[in-house]
PDB file of C-alpha atoms in Angstrom:
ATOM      1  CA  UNK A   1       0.000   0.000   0.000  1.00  0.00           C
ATOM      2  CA  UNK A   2       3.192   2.632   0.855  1.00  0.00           C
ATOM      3  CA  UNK A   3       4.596   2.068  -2.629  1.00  0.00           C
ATOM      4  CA  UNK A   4       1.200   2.661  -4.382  1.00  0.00           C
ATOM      5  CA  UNK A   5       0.309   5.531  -2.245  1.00  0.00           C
ATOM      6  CA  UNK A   6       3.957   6.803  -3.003  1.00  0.00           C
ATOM      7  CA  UNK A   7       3.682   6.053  -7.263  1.00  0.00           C
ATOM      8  CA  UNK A   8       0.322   7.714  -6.445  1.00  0.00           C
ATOM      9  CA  UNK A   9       1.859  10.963  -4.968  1.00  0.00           C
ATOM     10  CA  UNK A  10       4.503  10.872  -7.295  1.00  0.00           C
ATOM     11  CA  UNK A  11       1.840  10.978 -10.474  1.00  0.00           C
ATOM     12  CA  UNK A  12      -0.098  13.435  -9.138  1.00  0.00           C
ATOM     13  CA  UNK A  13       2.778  16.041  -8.001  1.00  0.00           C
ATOM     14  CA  UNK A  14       3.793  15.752 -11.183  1.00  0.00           C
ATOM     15  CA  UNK A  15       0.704  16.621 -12.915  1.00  0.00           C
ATOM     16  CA  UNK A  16       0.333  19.417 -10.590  1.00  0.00           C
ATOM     17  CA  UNK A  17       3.244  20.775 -11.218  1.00  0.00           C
ATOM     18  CA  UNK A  18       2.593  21.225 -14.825  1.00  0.00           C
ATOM     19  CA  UNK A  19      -0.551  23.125 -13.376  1.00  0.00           C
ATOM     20  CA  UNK A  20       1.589  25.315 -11.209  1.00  0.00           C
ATOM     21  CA  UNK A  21      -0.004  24.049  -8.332  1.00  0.00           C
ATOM     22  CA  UNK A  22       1.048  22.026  -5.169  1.00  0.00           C
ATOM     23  CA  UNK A  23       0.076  18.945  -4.186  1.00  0.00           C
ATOM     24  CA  UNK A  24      -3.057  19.191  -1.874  1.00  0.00           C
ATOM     25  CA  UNK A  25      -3.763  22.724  -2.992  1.00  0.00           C
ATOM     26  CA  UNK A  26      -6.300  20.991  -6.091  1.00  0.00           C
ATOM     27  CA  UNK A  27      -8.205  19.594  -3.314  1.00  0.00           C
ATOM     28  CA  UNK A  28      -8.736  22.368  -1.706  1.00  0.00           C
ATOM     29  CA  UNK A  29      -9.838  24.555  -4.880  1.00  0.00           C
ATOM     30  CA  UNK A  30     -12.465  21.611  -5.344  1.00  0.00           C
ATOM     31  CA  UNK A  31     -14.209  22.305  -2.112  1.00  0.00           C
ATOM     32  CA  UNK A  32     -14.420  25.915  -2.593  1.00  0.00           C
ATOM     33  CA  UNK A  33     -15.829  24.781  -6.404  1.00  0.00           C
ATOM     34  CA  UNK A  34     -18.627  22.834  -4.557  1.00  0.00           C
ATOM     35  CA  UNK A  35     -19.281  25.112  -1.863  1.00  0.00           C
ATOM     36  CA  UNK A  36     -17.344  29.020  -2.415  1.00  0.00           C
ATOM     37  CA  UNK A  37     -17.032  31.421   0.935  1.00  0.00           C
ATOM     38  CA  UNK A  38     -16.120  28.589   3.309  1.00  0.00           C
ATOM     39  CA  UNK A  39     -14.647  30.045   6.680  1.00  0.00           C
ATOM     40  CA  UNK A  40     -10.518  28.161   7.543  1.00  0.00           C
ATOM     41  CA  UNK A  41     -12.161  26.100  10.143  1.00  0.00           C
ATOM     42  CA  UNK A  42     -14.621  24.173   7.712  1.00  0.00           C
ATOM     43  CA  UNK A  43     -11.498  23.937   5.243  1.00  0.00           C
ATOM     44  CA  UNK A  44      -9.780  22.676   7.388  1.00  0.00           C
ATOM     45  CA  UNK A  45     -11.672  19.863   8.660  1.00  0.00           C
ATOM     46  CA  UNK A  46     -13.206  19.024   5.581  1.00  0.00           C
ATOM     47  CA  UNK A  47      -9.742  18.875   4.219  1.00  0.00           C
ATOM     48  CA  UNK A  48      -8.796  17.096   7.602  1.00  0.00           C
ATOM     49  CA  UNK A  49      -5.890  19.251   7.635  1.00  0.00           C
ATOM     50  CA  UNK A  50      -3.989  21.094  10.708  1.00  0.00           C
ATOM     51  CA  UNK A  51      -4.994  24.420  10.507  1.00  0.00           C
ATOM     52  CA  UNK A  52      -1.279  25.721  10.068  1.00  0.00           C
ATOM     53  CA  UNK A  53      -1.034  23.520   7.401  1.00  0.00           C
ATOM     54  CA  UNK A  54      -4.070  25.564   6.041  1.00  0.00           C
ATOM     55  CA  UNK A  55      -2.865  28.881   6.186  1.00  0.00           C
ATOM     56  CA  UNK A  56       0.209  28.162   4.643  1.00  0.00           C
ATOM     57  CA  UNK A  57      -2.217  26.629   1.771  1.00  0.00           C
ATOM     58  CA  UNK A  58      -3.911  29.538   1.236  1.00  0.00           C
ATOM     59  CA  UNK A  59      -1.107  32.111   1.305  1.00  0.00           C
ATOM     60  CA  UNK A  60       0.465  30.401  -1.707  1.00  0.00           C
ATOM     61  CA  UNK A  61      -2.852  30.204  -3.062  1.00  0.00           C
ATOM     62  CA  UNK A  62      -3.612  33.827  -2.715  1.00  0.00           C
ATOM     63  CA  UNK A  63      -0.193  35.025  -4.001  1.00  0.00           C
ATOM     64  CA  UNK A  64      -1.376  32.973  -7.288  1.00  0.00           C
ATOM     65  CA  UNK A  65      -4.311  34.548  -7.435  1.00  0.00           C
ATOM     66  CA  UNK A  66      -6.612  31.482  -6.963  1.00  0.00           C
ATOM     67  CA  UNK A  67      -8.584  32.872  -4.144  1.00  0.00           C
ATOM     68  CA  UNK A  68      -9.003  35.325  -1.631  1.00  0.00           C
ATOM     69  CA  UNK A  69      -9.661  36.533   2.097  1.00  0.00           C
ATOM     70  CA  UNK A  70     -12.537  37.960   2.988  1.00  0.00           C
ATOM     71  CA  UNK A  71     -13.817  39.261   6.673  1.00  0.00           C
ATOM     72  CA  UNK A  72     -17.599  37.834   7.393  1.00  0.00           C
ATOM     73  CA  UNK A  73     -20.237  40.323   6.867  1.00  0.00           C
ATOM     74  CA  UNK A  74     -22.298  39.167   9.823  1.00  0.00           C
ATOM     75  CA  UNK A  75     -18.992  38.747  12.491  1.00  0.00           C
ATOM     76  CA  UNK A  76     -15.748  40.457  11.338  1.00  0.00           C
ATOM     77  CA  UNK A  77     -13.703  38.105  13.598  1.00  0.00           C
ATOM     78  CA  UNK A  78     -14.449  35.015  10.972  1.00  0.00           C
ATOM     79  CA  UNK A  79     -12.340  34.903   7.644  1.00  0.00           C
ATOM     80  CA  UNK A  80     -14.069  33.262   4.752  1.00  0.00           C
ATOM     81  CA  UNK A  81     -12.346  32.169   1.198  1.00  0.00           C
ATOM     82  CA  UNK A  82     -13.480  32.747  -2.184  1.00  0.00           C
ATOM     83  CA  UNK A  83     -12.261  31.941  -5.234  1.00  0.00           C
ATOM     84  CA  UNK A  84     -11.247  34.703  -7.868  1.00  0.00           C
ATOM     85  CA  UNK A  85     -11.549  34.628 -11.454  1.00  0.00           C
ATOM     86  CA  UNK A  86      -8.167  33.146 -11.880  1.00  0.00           C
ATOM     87  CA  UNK A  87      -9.932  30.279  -9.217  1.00  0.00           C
ATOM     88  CA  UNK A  88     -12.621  29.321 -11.081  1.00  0.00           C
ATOM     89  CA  UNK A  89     -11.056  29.339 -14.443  1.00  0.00           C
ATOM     90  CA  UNK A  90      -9.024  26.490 -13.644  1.00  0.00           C
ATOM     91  CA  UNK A  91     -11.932  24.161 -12.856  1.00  0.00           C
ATOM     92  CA  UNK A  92     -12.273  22.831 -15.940  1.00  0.00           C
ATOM     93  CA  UNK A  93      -8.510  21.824 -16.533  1.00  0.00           C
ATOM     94  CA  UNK A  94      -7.806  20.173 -12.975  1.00  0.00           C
ATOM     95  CA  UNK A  95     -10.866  17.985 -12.941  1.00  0.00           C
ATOM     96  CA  UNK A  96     -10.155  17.225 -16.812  1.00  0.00           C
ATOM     97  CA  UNK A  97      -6.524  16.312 -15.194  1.00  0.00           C
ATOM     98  CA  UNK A  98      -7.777  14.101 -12.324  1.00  0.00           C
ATOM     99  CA  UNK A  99      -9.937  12.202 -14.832  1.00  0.00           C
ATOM    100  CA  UNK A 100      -7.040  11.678 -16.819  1.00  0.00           C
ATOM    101  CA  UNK A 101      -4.920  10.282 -13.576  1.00  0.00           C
ATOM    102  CA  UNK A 102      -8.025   7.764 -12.471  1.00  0.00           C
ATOM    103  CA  UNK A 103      -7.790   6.471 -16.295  1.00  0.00           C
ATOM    104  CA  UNK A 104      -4.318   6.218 -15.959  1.00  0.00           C
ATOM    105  CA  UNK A 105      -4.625   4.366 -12.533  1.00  0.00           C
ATOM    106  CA  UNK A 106      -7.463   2.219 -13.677  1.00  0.00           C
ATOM    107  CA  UNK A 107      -6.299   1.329 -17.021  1.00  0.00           C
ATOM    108  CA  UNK A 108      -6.443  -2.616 -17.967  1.00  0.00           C
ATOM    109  CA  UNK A 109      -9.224  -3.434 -15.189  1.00  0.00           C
ATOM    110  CA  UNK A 110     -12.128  -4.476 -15.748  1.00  0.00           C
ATOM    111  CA  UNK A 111     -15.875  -2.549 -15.120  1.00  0.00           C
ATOM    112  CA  UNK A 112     -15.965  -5.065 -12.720  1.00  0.00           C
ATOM    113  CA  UNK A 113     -12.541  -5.002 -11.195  1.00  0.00           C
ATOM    114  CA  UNK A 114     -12.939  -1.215 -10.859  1.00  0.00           C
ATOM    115  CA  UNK A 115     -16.181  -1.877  -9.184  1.00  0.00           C
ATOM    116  CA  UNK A 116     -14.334  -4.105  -6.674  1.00  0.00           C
ATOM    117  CA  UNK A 117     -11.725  -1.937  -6.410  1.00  0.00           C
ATOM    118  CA  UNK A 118     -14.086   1.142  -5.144  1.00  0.00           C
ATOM    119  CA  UNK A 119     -15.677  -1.208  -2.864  1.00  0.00           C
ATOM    120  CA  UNK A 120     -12.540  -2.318  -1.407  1.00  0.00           C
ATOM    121  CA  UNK A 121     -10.866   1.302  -1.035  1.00  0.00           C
ATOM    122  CA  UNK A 122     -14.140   2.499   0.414  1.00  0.00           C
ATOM    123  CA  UNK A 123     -14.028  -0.627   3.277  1.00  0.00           C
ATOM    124  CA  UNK A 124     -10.584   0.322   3.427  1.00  0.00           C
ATOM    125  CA  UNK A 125     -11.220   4.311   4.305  1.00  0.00           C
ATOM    126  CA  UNK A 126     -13.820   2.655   6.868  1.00  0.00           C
ATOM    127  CA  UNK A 127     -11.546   0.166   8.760  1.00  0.00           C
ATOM    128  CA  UNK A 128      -8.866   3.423   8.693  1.00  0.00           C
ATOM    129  CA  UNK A 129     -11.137   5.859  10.460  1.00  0.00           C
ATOM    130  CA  UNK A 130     -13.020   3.639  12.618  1.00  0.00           C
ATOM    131  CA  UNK A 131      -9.090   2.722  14.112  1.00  0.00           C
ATOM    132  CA  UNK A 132      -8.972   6.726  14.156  1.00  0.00           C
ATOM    133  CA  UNK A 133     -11.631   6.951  16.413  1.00  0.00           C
ATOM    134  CA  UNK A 134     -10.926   4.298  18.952  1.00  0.00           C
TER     135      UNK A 134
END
């Protein structure tokens, strides 16, 4: 599991790269595509990410262009993100590029095999945070 988690990494980076973007930052930009204005805590823990972790995430992120900080309307003391322009323009080619990886990954299996496959990962994911939480 290390070494395909590590090819994984490796494939992805790479493709990222070529997007000038870092590894992690693409998932981030798809949460704010499904839900824009999110506040760092619910980034965070959707991302289940340290918050640190987070702001250094978004300050590269801003510098790009990608997104920006914005104060709440309702209570100042909150910090929301939203995506820019720039953000929203490059929706399109990342999930274009993550359907290309899964391809890549998935190649030579089967419908069924692929099937199994999801159903295995997703028993996987379960048995990983149910040891989490005990």
């Amino acid at each position: 599991m290390v070494r395909v988690a590590k090819a994984h990494r490796a494939l992805v980076s790479s493709a990222l790269t070529d997007m000038n973007l870092h590894i992690g930052q693409e998932r981030l930009l798809m949460e704010l595509w499904q839900e824009d204005g999110l506040t760092q805590t619910q980034l965070a823990e959707r991302l289940c990410i340290e918050p640190p972790t987070l702001t250094k995430m978004l300050g590269r992120l801003e510098k790009t262009k990608l997104l920006e900080k914005r104060r709440d309307v309702e209570d100042a003391r909150i910090c929301r993100i939203f995506l820019t322009d720039k953000g929203y323009s490059i929706q399109q080619p990342v999930t274009e590029l993550w359907l290309s990886l899964e391809e890549t990954i998935l190649a030579n299996l089967s419908l069924e095999e692929r099937l199994l496959f999801r159903r295995l990962l997703m028993q996987i994911f379960d048995n990983l945070e149910s040891a989490k939480q005990s």
